[in-house]
Amino acid sequence: MITHLMDAPRTHTTPLDPVKQFSVFAENRIGRLHDLTALLKKGNVHVMAITVLDTSDSAIVRVIVDDPDKARELMVNNDFPYTELNVLAVEIQTESDFKGVLGALLEAEINIHYIYSFIKRPEGRAAFAINVEDADVAAQALDQQGFKVLTQADISR
C-alpha cells in the first residue's frame, strides 16, 4: 500500500503565538515612514523588522513589532490603514545558516513569497521573517533541520 504525504498525520509545529506582521499602506510622500515610526516610538512600540515595497503613488511598509496590540491601537487611532498577517520568524546562529533555512524550505517544496531580516532581536541573534505558502509544513521542515521558529513572545521585549 502506498501512503501519500497528504494521508500522513500532520503534526502542528507552527507556533501557537505566531509572529504578527503589519502591512501598513502609506502615501508615497516625504516623511510618511518617519510619521509611522515616530508614532510607534511615542507609544513605546519597538520596530523589530521592517521592509518597504514602493510603488509610484503608495508604499507598503511591512513591519514586525514587539507589541502588536499597542501597534494595532496606534495605527487605528492615527489613520494608518493596515492588514495583519502571521509570518514565520526563524532564528539563525551564523550567516551560513541562511543557506540551511533555504535548503530546508526547498527540500519541503515550500514557495517563499518574500523574506526580510530583523533589525535586532532581544538576545542579539539574527532572524528572518518569511512569508511562505504553507506555514505549517515550512515550520515542520525547519524544525526537523534544527532551526528555531520564533513566537511573538520570543521577539517581545
C-alpha atoms as an extended CHARMM CRD file, in Angstrom:
* protein
*
       157  EXT
         1         1  MET       CA              0.0000000000        0.0000000000        0.0000000000  PROA      1               0.0000000000
         2         2  ILE       CA              1.3480000000        3.4130000000       -0.9600000000  PROA      2               0.0000000000
         3         3  THR       CA              0.9490000000        6.1500000000        1.6370000000  PROA      3               0.0000000000
         4         4  HSD       CA              0.7830000000        9.6860000000        0.3480000000  PROA      4               0.0000000000
         5         5  LEU       CA              2.1170000000       12.6390000000        2.2860000000  PROA      5               0.0000000000
         6         6  MET       CA             -1.4190000000       14.0240000000        2.4020000000  PROA      6               0.0000000000
         7         7  ASP       CA             -2.5910000000       10.8370000000        4.2040000000  PROA      7               0.0000000000
         8         8  ALA       CA              0.0900000000       11.0070000000        6.8750000000  PROA      8               0.0000000000
         9         9  PRO       CA             -0.8930000000       12.5310000000       10.2170000000  PROA      9               0.0000000000
        10        10  ARG       CA              0.2820000000       16.1160000000       10.4430000000  PROA      10              0.0000000000
        11        11  THR       CA              1.9990000000       17.4650000000       13.4710000000  PROA      11              0.0000000000
        12        12  HSD       CA              1.2840000000       21.0700000000       14.1980000000  PROA      12              0.0000000000
        13        13  THR       CA              4.6000000000       22.8770000000       14.5420000000  PROA      13              0.0000000000
        14        14  THR       CA              3.5800000000       26.4340000000       13.7270000000  PROA      14              0.0000000000
        15        15  PRO       CA              3.8970000000       28.4070000000       16.9630000000  PROA      15              0.0000000000
        16        16  LEU       CA              0.6990000000       28.8860000000       18.9470000000  PROA      16              0.0000000000
        17        17  ASP       CA              1.7730000000       32.5240000000       19.3890000000  PROA      17              0.0000000000
        18        18  PRO       CA              2.7970000000       33.3540000000       15.7880000000  PROA      18              0.0000000000
        19        19  VAL       CA              4.7580000000       36.4580000000       14.8800000000  PROA      19              0.0000000000
        20        20  LYS       CA              2.4670000000       39.2240000000       13.6230000000  PROA      20              0.0000000000
        21        21  GLN       CA              3.3780000000       41.3050000000       10.6030000000  PROA      21              0.0000000000
        22        22  PHE       CA              1.5780000000       44.5240000000        9.7580000000  PROA      22              0.0000000000
        23        23  SER       CA              1.4160000000       45.7020000000        6.1600000000  PROA      23              0.0000000000
        24        24  VAL       CA              0.8190000000       49.4230000000        6.5030000000  PROA      24              0.0000000000
        25        25  PHE       CA             -0.4300000000       51.3280000000        3.4760000000  PROA      25              0.0000000000
        26        26  ALA       CA              1.1200000000       54.7770000000        3.2590000000  PROA      26              0.0000000000
        27        27  GLU       CA              1.0320000000       57.5590000000        0.7280000000  PROA      27              0.0000000000
        28        28  ASN       CA              4.2960000000       57.8230000000       -1.1440000000  PROA      28              0.0000000000
        29        29  ARG       CA              5.3100000000       61.1980000000        0.2000000000  PROA      29              0.0000000000
        30        30  ILE       CA              8.2210000000       62.5840000000        2.1330000000  PROA      30              0.0000000000
        31        31  GLY       CA              8.0530000000       61.9120000000        5.8550000000  PROA      31              0.0000000000
        32        32  ARG       CA              5.2790000000       59.3110000000        5.9390000000  PROA      32              0.0000000000
        33        33  LEU       CA              7.6140000000       56.4890000000        7.0610000000  PROA      33              0.0000000000
        34        34  HSD       CA              9.0250000000       58.8450000000        9.6880000000  PROA      34              0.0000000000
        35        35  ASP       CA              5.4700000000       59.5940000000       10.8730000000  PROA      35              0.0000000000
        36        36  LEU       CA              4.7550000000       55.8800000000       11.3180000000  PROA      36              0.0000000000
        37        37  THR       CA              7.9740000000       55.0800000000       13.1670000000  PROA      37              0.0000000000
        38        38  ALA       CA              7.6420000000       58.2000000000       15.3460000000  PROA      38              0.0000000000
        39        39  LEU       CA              4.0980000000       57.1510000000       16.2650000000  PROA      39              0.0000000000
        40        40  LEU       CA              5.2960000000       53.6840000000       17.2450000000  PROA      40              0.0000000000
        41        41  LYS       CA              8.1980000000       55.1100000000       19.2570000000  PROA      41              0.0000000000
        42        42  LYS       CA              5.8790000000       57.5290000000       21.0680000000  PROA      42              0.0000000000
        43        43  GLY       CA              3.7230000000       54.5150000000       22.0130000000  PROA      43              0.0000000000
        44        44  ASN       CA              6.8310000000       52.6330000000       23.2390000000  PROA      44              0.0000000000
        45        45  VAL       CA              6.4820000000       50.0640000000       20.4370000000  PROA      45              0.0000000000
        46        46  HSD       CA              9.8020000000       48.8500000000       19.0660000000  PROA      46              0.0000000000
        47        47  VAL       CA             10.2920000000       48.0110000000       15.3880000000  PROA      47              0.0000000000
        48        48  MET       CA             11.9760000000       44.6190000000       15.2470000000  PROA      48              0.0000000000
        49        49  ALA       CA             11.9430000000       44.0910000000       11.4550000000  PROA      49              0.0000000000
        50        50  ILE       CA             10.9220000000       46.2930000000        8.5440000000  PROA      50              0.0000000000
        51        51  THR       CA             10.8560000000       46.3550000000        4.7630000000  PROA      51              0.0000000000
        52        52  VAL       CA              9.2210000000       48.7740000000        2.3320000000  PROA      52              0.0000000000
        53        53  LEU       CA              7.6760000000       47.9720000000       -1.0400000000  PROA      53              0.0000000000
        54        54  ASP       CA              7.4970000000       51.1830000000       -3.0480000000  PROA      54              0.0000000000
        55        55  THR       CA              5.0970000000       51.9220000000       -5.8900000000  PROA      55              0.0000000000
        56        56  SER       CA              4.5700000000       55.1460000000       -7.7890000000  PROA      56              0.0000000000
        57        57  ASP       CA              1.8100000000       56.5450000000       -5.5670000000  PROA      57              0.0000000000
        58        58  SER       CA              1.8960000000       54.4630000000       -2.3920000000  PROA      58              0.0000000000
        59        59  ALA       CA              4.1140000000       52.2710000000       -0.2730000000  PROA      59              0.0000000000
        60        60  ILE       CA              3.5260000000       49.1130000000        1.6970000000  PROA      60              0.0000000000
        61        61  VAL       CA              5.5290000000       49.0930000000        4.9040000000  PROA      61              0.0000000000
        62        62  ARG       CA              5.8510000000       45.5730000000        6.2840000000  PROA      62              0.0000000000
        63        63  VAL       CA              6.7530000000       45.7920000000        9.9300000000  PROA      63              0.0000000000
        64        64  ILE       CA              7.1300000000       43.4410000000       12.8840000000  PROA      64              0.0000000000
        65        65  VAL       CA              6.9700000000       44.9930000000       16.3240000000  PROA      65              0.0000000000
        66        66  ASP       CA              7.4430000000       43.8440000000       19.8880000000  PROA      66              0.0000000000
        67        67  ASP       CA              3.8970000000       44.8460000000       20.9450000000  PROA      67              0.0000000000
        68        68  PRO       CA              1.3300000000       44.0920000000       18.2090000000  PROA      68              0.0000000000
        69        69  ASP       CA             -1.6810000000       45.0090000000       20.3710000000  PROA      69              0.0000000000
        70        70  LYS       CA             -0.3490000000       48.5070000000       21.0860000000  PROA      70              0.0000000000
        71        71  ALA       CA              0.7700000000       48.9600000000       17.4450000000  PROA      71              0.0000000000
        72        72  ARG       CA             -2.7000000000       47.9670000000       16.2250000000  PROA      72              0.0000000000
        73        73  GLU       CA             -4.3120000000       50.5100000000       18.5550000000  PROA      73              0.0000000000
        74        74  LEU       CA             -1.9250000000       53.2790000000       17.4730000000  PROA      74              0.0000000000
        75        75  MET       CA             -2.4680000000       52.6640000000       13.7580000000  PROA      75              0.0000000000
        76        76  VAL       CA             -6.2550000000       52.5260000000       14.0680000000  PROA      76              0.0000000000
        77        77  ASN       CA             -6.3640000000       55.7360000000       16.1250000000  PROA      77              0.0000000000
        78        78  ASN       CA             -3.9820000000       57.6010000000       13.7990000000  PROA      78              0.0000000000
        79        79  ASP       CA             -5.3420000000       56.7130000000       10.3560000000  PROA      79              0.0000000000
        80        80  PHE       CA             -2.6730000000       54.2710000000        9.2210000000  PROA      80              0.0000000000
        81        81  PRO       CA             -4.5670000000       51.6210000000        7.2220000000  PROA      81              0.0000000000
        82        82  TYR       CA             -3.0550000000       48.1600000000        7.5580000000  PROA      82              0.0000000000
        83        83  THR       CA             -3.5810000000       44.4570000000        7.1680000000  PROA      83              0.0000000000
        84        84  GLU       CA             -2.2220000000       41.8510000000        9.5240000000  PROA      84              0.0000000000
        85        85  LEU       CA             -0.6400000000       38.5060000000        8.7440000000  PROA      85              0.0000000000
        86        86  ASN       CA              1.1550000000       35.7410000000       10.6420000000  PROA      86              0.0000000000
        87        87  VAL       CA              4.6660000000       35.1100000000        9.3370000000  PROA      87              0.0000000000
        88        88  LEU       CA              7.3680000000       32.6300000000       10.2280000000  PROA      88              0.0000000000
        89        89  ALA       CA             10.2930000000       34.1010000000       12.0950000000  PROA      89              0.0000000000
        90        90  VAL       CA             13.3510000000       31.8660000000       12.0140000000  PROA      90              0.0000000000
        91        91  GLU       CA             16.4070000000       32.3260000000       14.1720000000  PROA      91              0.0000000000
        92        92  ILE       CA             19.8660000000       31.6610000000       12.8050000000  PROA      92              0.0000000000
        93        93  GLN       CA             23.1760000000       31.4330000000       14.6370000000  PROA      93              0.0000000000
        94        94  THR       CA             25.5130000000       32.4570000000       11.7820000000  PROA      94              0.0000000000
        95        95  GLU       CA             25.1250000000       33.8640000000        8.2910000000  PROA      95              0.0000000000
        96        96  SER       CA             25.8660000000       30.4250000000        6.8340000000  PROA      96              0.0000000000
        97        97  ASP       CA             22.6400000000       29.1300000000        8.4510000000  PROA      97              0.0000000000
        98        98  PHE       CA             20.6580000000       31.1860000000        5.9310000000  PROA      98              0.0000000000
        99        99  LYS       CA             21.5570000000       28.6550000000        3.2240000000  PROA      99              0.0000000000
       100       100  GLY       CA             20.3130000000       25.8840000000        5.5130000000  PROA      100             0.0000000000
       101       101  VAL       CA             16.9660000000       27.6300000000        6.0400000000  PROA      101             0.0000000000
       102       102  LEU       CA             16.5180000000       27.9980000000        2.2860000000  PROA      102             0.0000000000
       103       103  GLY       CA             17.6090000000       24.4020000000        1.7470000000  PROA      103             0.0000000000
       104       104  ALA       CA             15.0780000000       23.0790000000        4.2790000000  PROA      104             0.0000000000
       105       105  LEU       CA             12.2780000000       25.0070000000        2.5660000000  PROA      105             0.0000000000
       106       106  LEU       CA             13.4220000000       23.8530000000       -0.8910000000  PROA      106             0.0000000000
       107       107  GLU       CA             13.5270000000       20.2270000000        0.2280000000  PROA      107             0.0000000000
       108       108  ALA       CA              9.9590000000       20.5680000000        1.5750000000  PROA      108             0.0000000000
       109       109  GLU       CA              8.9530000000       22.2340000000       -1.7270000000  PROA      109             0.0000000000
       110       110  ILE       CA              7.7740000000       25.3870000000        0.0280000000  PROA      110             0.0000000000
       111       111  ASN       CA              7.3640000000       28.5170000000       -2.0660000000  PROA      111             0.0000000000
       112       112  ILE       CA              8.7350000000       31.6670000000       -0.4160000000  PROA      112             0.0000000000
       113       113  HSD       CA              6.6640000000       34.7590000000       -1.1820000000  PROA      113             0.0000000000
       114       114  TYR       CA              9.1200000000       37.1470000000        0.4670000000  PROA      114             0.0000000000
       115       115  ILE       CA             11.7630000000       37.3020000000        3.1520000000  PROA      115             0.0000000000
       116       116  TYR       CA             13.4530000000       40.0630000000        5.1390000000  PROA      116             0.0000000000
       117       117  SER       CA             15.7430000000       40.2710000000        8.1350000000  PROA      117             0.0000000000
       118       118  PHE       CA             15.1890000000       41.5300000000       11.6310000000  PROA      118             0.0000000000
       119       119  ILE       CA             16.9840000000       44.6900000000       12.7190000000  PROA      119             0.0000000000
       120       120  LYS       CA             17.8470000000       43.2730000000       16.1250000000  PROA      120             0.0000000000
       121       121  ARG       CA             16.3840000000       40.7310000000       18.4860000000  PROA      121             0.0000000000
       122       122  PRO       CA             16.4490000000       40.9340000000       22.2690000000  PROA      122             0.0000000000
       123       123  GLU       CA             19.1340000000       38.2030000000       22.5630000000  PROA      123             0.0000000000
       124       124  GLY       CA             21.1310000000       39.7430000000       19.7080000000  PROA      124             0.0000000000
       125       125  ARG       CA             20.7000000000       36.7080000000       17.4330000000  PROA      125             0.0000000000
       126       126  ALA       CA             19.8570000000       37.1380000000       13.7730000000  PROA      126             0.0000000000
       127       127  ALA       CA             16.4380000000       36.1690000000       12.4270000000  PROA      127             0.0000000000
       128       128  PHE       CA             14.3950000000       36.3100000000        9.2390000000  PROA      128             0.0000000000
       129       129  ALA       CA             10.7120000000       36.9780000000        8.6760000000  PROA      129             0.0000000000
       130       130  ILE       CA              9.4440000000       34.6590000000        5.9690000000  PROA      130             0.0000000000
       131       131  ASN       CA              6.0680000000       34.6010000000        4.2380000000  PROA      131             0.0000000000
       132       132  VAL       CA              5.5190000000       31.1530000000        2.7480000000  PROA      132             0.0000000000
       133       133  GLU       CA              2.6850000000       29.3010000000        1.0420000000  PROA      133             0.0000000000
       134       134  ASP       CA              2.2930000000       26.6730000000        3.8090000000  PROA      134             0.0000000000
       135       135  ALA       CA              3.4700000000       27.8270000000        7.2240000000  PROA      135             0.0000000000
       136       136  ASP       CA              2.7420000000       24.5170000000        8.9850000000  PROA      136             0.0000000000
       137       137  VAL       CA              4.8110000000       22.4190000000        6.5870000000  PROA      137             0.0000000000
       138       138  ALA       CA              7.5400000000       25.0770000000        6.5000000000  PROA      138             0.0000000000
       139       139  ALA       CA              7.7510000000       25.2220000000       10.2990000000  PROA      139             0.0000000000
       140       140  GLN       CA              7.9280000000       21.4340000000       10.4680000000  PROA      140             0.0000000000
       141       141  ALA       CA             10.6980000000       21.3200000000        7.8350000000  PROA      141             0.0000000000
       142       142  LEU       CA             12.7020000000       23.9910000000        9.6460000000  PROA      142             0.0000000000
       143       143  ASP       CA             12.2280000000       22.2690000000       12.9970000000  PROA      143             0.0000000000
       144       144  GLN       CA             13.4230000000       18.9490000000       11.5330000000  PROA      144             0.0000000000
       145       145  GLN       CA             16.6230000000       20.6840000000       10.3970000000  PROA      145             0.0000000000
       146       146  GLY       CA             17.1950000000       22.1490000000       13.8830000000  PROA      146             0.0000000000
       147       147  PHE       CA             16.1150000000       25.7310000000       13.2190000000  PROA      147             0.0000000000
       148       148  LYS       CA             14.1300000000       27.6190000000       15.8450000000  PROA      148             0.0000000000
       149       149  VAL       CA             10.8180000000       29.0770000000       14.6600000000  PROA      149             0.0000000000
       150       150  LEU       CA             10.1660000000       32.0370000000       16.9210000000  PROA      150             0.0000000000
       151       151  THR       CA              6.9480000000       33.0850000000       18.6210000000  PROA      151             0.0000000000
       152       152  GLN       CA              5.7160000000       36.6230000000       19.1880000000  PROA      152             0.0000000000
       153       153  ALA       CA              6.8260000000       36.2660000000       22.8280000000  PROA      153             0.0000000000
       154       154  ASP       CA             10.3640000000       35.4510000000       21.6340000000  PROA      154             0.0000000000
       155       155  ILE       CA             10.6910000000       38.8380000000       19.9350000000  PROA      155             0.0000000000
       156       156  SER       CA              8.9150000000       40.9590000000       22.5270000000  PROA      156             0.0000000000
       157       157  ARG       CA             10.9600000000       42.9790000000       24.9520000000  PROA      157             0.0000000000
